[in-house]
Coordinates of N, CA and C in Angstrom, one line a residue:
X21 N -9.9 -11.7 -27.2 CA -8.6 -11.3 -27.8 C -8.2 -10.2 -28.3
X22 N -7.7 -9.5 -28.6 CA -7.0 -7.9 -29.2 C -6.4 -9.0 -30.4
X23 N -6.7 -8.1 -31.6 CA -5.6 -8.5 -32.8 C -4.6 -6.9 -32.7
X24 N -3.4 -6.8 -32.0 CA -3.0 -5.7 -32.1 C -1.7 -6.0 -33.1
X25 N -1.4 -4.5 -33.5 CA -0.2 -5.0 -35.1 C 0.7 -3.7 -34.2
X26 N 2.0 -3.8 -34.5 CA 2.9 -3.2 -34.2 C 2.8 -1.8 -34.5
X27 N 1.8 -1.4 -35.6 CA 1.7 0.0 -35.8 C 0.5 0.7 -35.2
X28 N -0.2 -0.2 -34.2 CA -1.0 0.3 -33.6 C -0.6 0.9 -32.0
X29 N 0.5 -0.5 -31.8 CA 0.7 0.0 -30.3 C 1.9 1.4 -30.7
X30 N 2.0 1.5 -31.6 CA 3.0 2.7 -32.0 C 2.1 3.9 -31.7
X31 N 0.8 3.9 -32.7 CA 0.2 4.8 -32.7 C -0.3 5.2 -31.3
X32 N -0.8 3.9 -30.4 CA -1.2 4.5 -28.8 C 0.0 5.1 -28.2
X33 N 1.0 4.5 -28.3 CA 2.8 5.3 -27.8 C 2.7 6.8 -27.9
X34 N 2.6 7.2 -29.4 CA 2.9 8.5 -29.9 C 1.7 9.2 -29.2
X35 N 0.7 8.8 -29.1 CA -0.4 9.3 -28.5 C -0.6 9.8 -27.3
X36 N 0.2 9.1 -26.3 CA 0.5 9.1 -24.6 C 1.4 10.2 -24.5
X37 N 2.7 10.2 -25.5 CA 3.9 10.7 -25.7 C 3.3 12.4 -26.0
X38 N 2.3 12.5 -27.0 CA 1.8 13.8 -27.3 C 0.9 14.5 -26.4
X39 N 0.3 13.6 -25.6 CA -0.4 13.9 -24.4 C 0.5 14.4 -23.3
X40 N 1.6 13.7 -23.1 CA 2.4 14.6 -21.8 C 3.1 15.4 -22.3
X41 N 2.9 15.9 -23.7 CA 3.7 16.8 -24.5 C 5.2 16.6 -24.3
X42 N 5.6 15.2 -24.3 CA 6.9 14.5 -24.4 C 7.6 15.1 -23.5
X43 N 7.0 15.2 -22.1 CA 8.0 15.8 -21.0 C 7.6 14.3 -20.5
X44 N 8.8 13.4 -20.4 CA 9.0 11.9 -19.7 C 9.8 12.0 -18.9
X45 N 9.8 11.8 -17.8 CA 11.1 11.7 -16.5 C 11.3 10.3 -16.3
X46 N 12.3 10.1 -17.3 CA 12.8 8.6 -17.0 C 13.9 8.6 -15.2
X47 N 13.4 7.4 -14.9 CA 14.4 7.5 -13.5 C 15.6 7.4 -13.5
X48 N 16.4 8.3 -13.0 CA 17.8 8.3 -12.9 C 18.5 7.8 -11.9
X49 N 19.8 7.4 -11.9 CA 20.7 6.7 -10.9 C 20.3 7.3 -9.5
X50 N 20.5 8.8 -9.9 CA 20.5 10.1 -8.7 C 18.7 10.1 -8.0
X51 N 18.0 9.4 -8.8 CA 16.3 9.6 -8.3 C 16.1 8.3 -7.5
X52 N 16.8 7.0 -8.4 CA 16.8 5.4 -7.6 C 17.7 6.0 -6.1
X53 N 18.5 6.1 -6.1 CA 19.4 6.2 -4.7 C 18.6 7.2 -3.8
X54 N 18.1 8.1 -4.3 CA 17.1 8.9 -3.4 C 16.0 8.1 -2.8
X55 N 15.2 7.5 -3.6 CA 14.6 6.5 -2.9 C 14.8 5.2 -2.0
X56 N 16.0 4.9 -2.5 CA 16.5 3.8 -1.7 C 16.9 4.3 -0.6
X57 N 17.1 5.6 -0.6 CA 17.8 6.3 1.1 C 16.5 6.7 2.1
X58 N 15.4 7.0 1.2 CA 14.4 7.0 2.0 C 13.6 5.8 2.2
X59 N 13.8 4.7 1.6 CA 13.0 3.2 2.1 C 13.7 3.2 3.1
X60 N 15.3 2.8 3.1 CA 15.9 2.4 4.0 C 16.1 3.1 5.1
X61 N 16.0 4.6 5.0 CA 15.9 5.3 6.3 C 14.5 4.9 7.3
X62 N 13.2 4.7 6.2 CA 11.9 4.4 7.2 C 12.2 2.7 7.9
X63 N 12.5 1.9 6.8 CA 12.5 0.9 7.6 C 13.8 0.4 8.6
X64 N 14.8 1.5 8.6 CA 15.4 1.1 9.9 C 15.1 2.3 10.9
X65 N 14.0 2.9 10.5 CA 13.4 3.5 11.9 C 14.9 4.6 12.2
X66 N 15.2 5.4 11.2 CA 16.3 6.2 11.8 C 17.7 5.8 11.8
X67 N 17.8 4.3 12.2 CA 19.0 3.9 12.9 C 20.1 4.1 11.7
X68 N 21.0 4.4 12.5 CA 22.8 4.4 11.1 C 22.0 6.0 10.6
X69 N 21.6 6.9 10.8 CA 21.0 8.0 9.8 C 21.9 8.7 9.4
X70 N 23.3 9.0 10.4 CA 24.5 9.5 10.3 C 25.4 8.7 9.0
X71 N 25.2 7.4 9.1 CA 26.0 6.4 8.3 C 25.2 6.8 6.7
X72 N 23.9 6.9 6.7 CA 23.2 6.9 5.6 C 23.6 8.5 4.8
X73 N 23.6 9.4 6.0 CA 23.7 10.9 5.1 C 25.4 10.9 4.8
X74 N 25.8 10.1 5.7 CA 27.6 9.9 4.9 C 27.5 9.4 3.8
X75 N 26.9 8.6 3.5 CA 26.7 7.5 2.2 C 26.0 8.3 0.9
X76 N 25.2 9.3 1.5 CA 24.8 10.2 0.3 C 25.5 10.7 -0.7
X77 N 26.4 11.5 0.1 CA 27.4 12.4 -0.6 C 28.7 11.4 -1.1
X78 N 29.3 10.4 -0.5 CA 29.9 9.4 -1.1 C 29.4 8.5 -2.4
X79 N 28.0 8.7 -2.5 CA 27.5 7.6 -3.2 C 27.2 8.5 -4.3
X80 N 26.8 9.8 -4.4 CA 26.7 10.7 -5.3 C 28.0 10.9 -6.4
X81 N 29.1 11.0 -5.5 CA 30.4 11.0 -6.1 C 30.9 9.9 -6.9
X82 N 30.8 8.8 -6.5 CA 30.5 7.3 -7.5 C 29.7 7.2 -8.8
X83 N 28.6 7.7 -8.6 CA 27.7 7.7 -9.4 C 28.0 8.7 -10.8
X84 N 28.4 9.8 -10.3 CA 28.8 10.7 -10.9 C 30.0 10.3 -11.9
X85 N 31.2 9.6 -11.3 CA 32.0 9.1 -11.9 C 31.7 8.2 -13.0
X86 N 30.8 7.4 -12.6 CA 30.4 5.9 -13.3 C 29.8 6.8 -14.5
X87 N 28.8 7.8 -14.3 CA 27.8 8.2 -15.1 C 28.8 9.2 -16.5
X88 N 30.0 9.3 -16.0 CA 30.8 10.2 -17.1 C 31.5 9.0 -17.8
X89 N 31.8 7.9 -17.4 CA 32.4 6.8 -18.2 C 31.1 6.2 -19.0
X90 N 30.1 6.0 -18.5 CA 29.2 5.0 -19.3 C 27.8 5.3 -18.6
X91 N 27.3 6.3 -19.6 CA 26.0 6.7 -19.1 C 24.7 5.6 -19.2
X92 N 24.1 5.8 -18.2 CA 22.9 5.2 -18.2 C 22.1 4.4 -19.7
X93 N 21.9 3.3 -19.8 CA 21.3 3.0 -20.9 C 20.5 1.6 -20.2
X94 N 20.1 0.9 -21.8 CA 19.3 -0.4 -21.4 C 20.6 -1.2 -20.4
X95 N 21.5 -1.4 -21.0 CA 22.6 -2.6 -20.3 C 22.8 -2.0 -18.9
X96 N 23.0 -0.8 -18.9 CA 23.5 0.2 -17.4 C 22.3 0.6 -17.1
X97 N 21.2 0.0 -16.5 CA 19.7 0.5 -16.0 C 20.0 1.4 -14.6
X98 N 19.5 2.1 -14.8 CA 19.7 3.1 -13.3 C 19.3 2.4 -12.4
X99 N 18.2 1.7 -12.2 CA 18.0 1.0 -11.1 C 18.9 0.0 -10.6
X100 N 19.6 -0.8 -11.7 CA 20.3 -1.4 -11.3 C 22.0 -1.2 -10.7
X101 N 21.9 0.1 -11.5 CA 23.2 0.7 -11.1 C 23.1 1.1 -9.5
X102 N 22.0 1.9 -9.3 CA 21.9 2.7 -7.7 C 21.6 1.5 -7.3
X103 N 21.0 0.5 -7.2 CA 21.0 -0.5 -6.2 C 22.2 -1.5 -5.9
X104 N 23.1 -1.5 -7.0 CA 24.6 -1.6 -6.4 C 25.5 -0.5 -6.0
X105 N 25.1 0.4 -6.2 CA 25.9 1.8 -5.4 C 25.7 1.9 -4.0
X106 N 24.0 1.6 -3.7 CA 23.6 1.7 -2.2 C 24.2 0.5 -1.8
X107 N 24.1 -0.6 -2.4 CA 25.0 -1.9 -1.2 C 26.0 -1.4 -1.0
X108 N 26.8 -1.1 -1.9 CA 28.1 -0.7 -1.8 C 28.5 0.3 -1.0
X109 N 27.6 1.0 -1.0 CA 27.8 2.2 0.3 C 27.5 1.9 1.8
X110 N 26.5 0.8 1.8 CA 26.5 0.0 3.1 C 27.8 -0.7 3.5
X111 N 28.6 -1.1 2.7 CA 29.7 -1.8 3.0 C 30.7 -0.9 3.1
X112 N 30.9 0.1 2.5 CA 31.8 1.8 2.8 C 31.8 2.2 3.6
X113 N 30.3 2.3 4.4 CA 30.0 2.5 5.6 C 30.1 2.0 6.6
X114 N 30.6 0.6 6.4 CA 31.0 -0.5 7.6 C 29.7 -1.0 8.2
X115 N 28.4 -0.8 7.4 CA 27.4 -1.2 8.1 C 26.8 -3.2 7.5
X116 N 28.0 -3.3 6.6 CA 27.7 -4.7 6.0 C 29.0 -5.1 5.9
X117 N 29.4 -6.4 5.7 CA 30.7 -7.1 5.2 C 30.6 -7.4 4.1
X118 N 31.8 -7.3 3.3 CA 32.1 -7.6 2.0 C 31.2 -8.8 1.5
X119 N 31.5 -9.6 2.2 CA 30.9 -11.3 2.0 C 30.0 -11.4 1.8
X120 N 28.9 -10.1 2.4 CA 27.4 -10.4 2.3 C 26.7 -10.0 0.7
X121 N 27.8 -9.4 0.3 CA 27.6 -8.8 -1.1 C 28.0 -9.6 -2.1
X122 N 29.0 -10.8 -1.9 CA 29.6 -11.3 -2.8 C 28.5 -12.5 -3.5
X123 N 28.6 -12.5 -4.9 CA 27.8 -13.8 -5.5 C 28.3 -14.9 -5.3
X124 N 27.5 -15.9 -5.3 CA 28.0 -17.2 -5.0 C 29.4 -17.9 -6.0
X125 N 29.4 -17.3 -7.0 CA 30.2 -17.6 -8.1 C 31.5 -17.1 -8.3
X126 N 31.7 -16.0 -7.5 CA 32.9 -15.3 -7.4 C 33.9 -15.7 -6.0
X127 N 34.9 -15.9 -6.5 CA 35.9 -16.5 -5.2 C 36.0 -15.5 -4.1
X128 N 36.3 -15.5 -2.9 CA 36.7 -14.6 -2.0 C 37.5 -13.0 -2.4
X129 N 38.8 -13.7 -2.7 CA 39.7 -13.2 -3.2 C 39.5 -12.1 -4.5
X130 N 38.9 -13.0 -5.4 CA 38.5 -12.3 -6.5 C 37.5 -11.0 -6.5
X131 N 36.5 -11.1 -5.2 CA 36.0 -10.2 -4.9 C 36.4 -9.1 -4.0
X132 N 37.6 -9.2 -3.0 CA 38.0 -8.4 -2.6 C 39.0 -7.3 -3.5
X133 N 39.4 -8.3 -4.6 CA 40.3 -7.5 -5.5 C 39.1 -6.6 -6.5
X134 N 37.9 -7.1 -6.7 CA 37.3 -6.2 -7.5 C 36.6 -5.1 -6.6
X135 N 36.8 -5.2 -5.5 CA 36.0 -4.2 -4.4 C 37.1 -2.8 -4.5
X136 N 38.3 -3.7 -4.2 CA 39.7 -2.7 -4.3 C 39.7 -1.6 -5.6
X137 N 39.7 -2.4 -6.5 CA 40.1 -1.7 -7.6 C 38.6 -0.9 -8.4
X138 N 37.5 -1.2 -7.7 CA 36.6 -0.5 -7.9 C 36.4 0.9 -7.1
X139 N 37.0 0.6 -5.8 CA 36.5 2.0 -4.8 C 38.1 2.6 -4.9
X140 N 39.2 2.2 -5.4 CA 40.4 2.8 -5.3 C 40.7 2.6 -4.1
X141 N 40.7 1.8 -3.2 CA 40.9 1.4 -1.8 C 42.1 0.7 -1.5
X142 N 42.6 0.7 -0.7 CA 43.7 -0.2 -0.3 C 43.4 -1.4 0.7
X143 N 42.3 -1.2 1.2 CA 41.8 -2.3 2.1 C 40.5 -2.3 2.2
X144 N 39.7 -3.8 2.3 CA 38.2 -3.6 2.3 C 37.8 -3.1 3.6
X145 N 36.9 -2.4 3.9 CA 36.3 -1.8 5.2 C 35.7 -2.9 5.7
X146 N 36.1 -3.0 7.1 CA 35.4 -4.0 7.9 C 34.4 -3.8 8.7
X147 N 33.2 -4.6 8.6 CA 32.1 -4.1 9.2 C 32.0 -3.8 10.8
X148 N 31.2 -3.0 11.2 CA 31.3 -2.7 12.7 C 30.1 -3.3 13.2
X149 N 29.2 -3.7 12.5 CA 28.2 -4.5 13.3 C 28.1 -6.0 14.0
X150 N 27.6 -6.2 14.7 CA 27.4 -7.4 15.1 C 26.7 -8.2 14.2
X151 N 26.7 -9.7 14.4 CA 26.1 -10.4 13.0 C 24.6 -10.3 13.1
X152 N 23.9 -10.0 14.2 CA 22.5 -10.0 14.6 C 22.3 -8.3 13.8
X153 N 23.0 -7.8 13.9 CA 22.5 -6.4 13.1 C 22.7 -6.5 11.5
X154 N 23.5 -7.5 11.2 CA 24.0 -7.6 9.9 C 23.2 -8.2 9.1
X155 N 22.4 -9.0 9.8 CA 20.9 -9.7 8.9 C 20.2 -8.8 9.0
X156 N 20.0 -7.6 10.4 CA 18.8 -6.8 10.1 C 19.1 -6.0 9.1
X157 N 20.3 -5.4 8.6 CA 20.7 -4.5 7.8 C 20.6 -5.3 6.4
X158 N 20.6 -6.3 6.0 CA 20.9 -7.1 4.7 C 18.6 -7.0 4.5
X159 N 18.0 -7.5 5.5 CA 16.7 -8.1 5.3 C 16.4 -6.2 4.9
X160 N 16.7 -5.3 5.4 CA 16.2 -4.1 5.0 C 16.4 -3.6 3.8
X161 N 18.0 -4.2 3.5 CA 18.6 -4.0 1.8 C 17.5 -4.7 0.8
X162 N 17.3 -5.6 1.2 CA 16.4 -6.8 0.3 C 15.2 -5.9 0.4
X163 N 14.3 -5.5 1.3 CA 12.8 -4.7 1.3 C 13.5 -3.3 0.8
X164 N 14.3 -2.7 0.8 CA 14.3 -1.3 0.1 C 14.5 -1.3 -1.2
X165 N 15.2 -2.3 -2.1 CA 15.5 -2.5 -3.2 C 14.6 -3.3 -3.7
X166 N 13.7 -4.2 -3.1 CA 12.5 -5.4 -3.5 C 13.3 -6.3 -4.8
X167 N 14.5 -6.5 -4.2 CA 15.0 -7.6 -5.0 C 15.5 -8.8 -4.0
X168 N 15.6 -9.9 -4.5 CA 16.4 -11.3 -3.8 C 17.7 -11.0 -3.6
X169 N 18.3 -11.3 -2.8 CA 19.7 -10.9 -2.2 C 20.8 -11.4 -3.2
X170 N 20.4 -12.5 -4.1 CA 21.1 -12.9 -4.9 C 20.9 -11.9 -6.5
X171 N 19.9 -11.2 -6.6 CA 20.1 -10.3 -7.5 C 21.0 -9.0 -7.0
X172 N 20.6 -8.6 -6.0 CA 21.2 -7.6 -5.2 C 23.1 -7.8 -5.5
X173 N 23.7 -9.1 -5.2 CA 25.0 -9.1 -5.4 C 25.1 -9.2 -6.7
X174 N 24.4 -9.5 -7.6 CA 25.0 -9.5 -9.1 C 24.7 -8.1 -9.4
X175 N 24.0 -7.1 -9.1 CA 24.1 -5.8 -9.2 C 25.1 -5.0 -8.7
X176 N 25.7 -5.5 -7.3 CA 26.6 -5.3 -7.0 C 28.0 -5.6 -8.0
X177 N 28.0 -6.6 -8.2 CA 29.1 -7.4 -9.2 C 29.4 -6.5 -10.3
X178 N 28.1 -6.3 -11.2 CA 28.0 -5.6 -12.2 C 28.5 -3.9 -11.9
X179 N 28.0 -3.3 -11.1 CA 28.3 -1.9 -10.6 C 29.5 -1.9 -10.3
X180 N 30.2 -2.7 -9.6 CA 31.6 -2.5 -9.3 C 32.6 -2.8 -10.3
X181 N 32.2 -3.8 -11.5 CA 32.7 -3.9 -12.6 C 33.0 -2.1 -13.5
X182 N 31.8 -2.1 -13.4 CA 31.5 -0.6 -14.4 C 32.5 0.5 -13.3
X183 N 32.5 0.3 -12.2 CA 33.3 1.4 -11.2 C 34.8 1.2 -11.6
X184 N 35.2 -0.1 -11.4 CA 36.8 -0.5 -11.8 C 37.4 0.2 -13.4
X185 N 36.1 0.0 -14.2 CA 36.1 0.2 -15.8 C 36.7 1.8 -15.4
X186 N 35.8 2.7 -14.8 CA 35.6 4.2 -14.8 C 36.9 4.5 -14.4
X187 N 37.2 4.1 -12.7 CA 38.6 4.3 -12.3 C 39.6 4.3 -13.0
X188 N 39.7 3.1 -13.5 CA 40.9 2.8 -14.5 C 41.4 3.8 -15.9
X189 N 40.0 4.0 -16.4 CA 40.3 5.0 -17.5 C 40.5 6.2 -17.0
X190 N 40.0 6.8 -15.7 CA 40.1 8.1 -15.0 C 41.8 8.1 -14.8
X191 N 42.2 7.0 -14.3 CA 43.7 6.9 -13.8 C 44.8 7.1 -14.9
X192 N 44.4 6.5 -16.2 CA 44.9 6.4 -17.2 C 45.2 7.9 -17.9
X193 N 44.1 8.3 -17.8 CA 43.7 9.8 -18.2 C 44.5 10.7 -17.8
X194 N 44.9 10.9 -16.5 CA 45.5 11.4 -15.7 C 47.2 11.2 -15.5
X195 N 47.7 10.4 -16.3 CA 48.9 9.7 -15.7 C 49.9 10.1 -17.1

């Protein structure tokens, strides 16, 4: 066992940062979204590529709105926000039903209301896929994000809460 003291760890961290010339690229929401898009495209073998291309622009606008309102931080981790956004994008692109992303502790009506408020939409998009394809898309989403479905659902809830706050603040600013 090593007897590491906090000052030893700080010295090692400082040495590492100096050797990198302080050029540290922390993954952003944008870089996570790009990675998720790439993984999903490979896992789906290009299936739904038009939907993913549409999602790219749609999600960039949502991410921009959210980042203006609340920049990424430890609480608003870029990976968590990007995973939530990507999952919401699949719903917006009609590749998943809203129920597939709903955490168990949230009732159906509250979930739809959160979605509508966060997306500034009048109705939840209906999924265009047959149930067997929904399961395939869900499986690819789990593999894409490398997270269990329950965590993806929590990230969606968190991200929609952030979006609802951003949308509400923007609406009040323009009123």
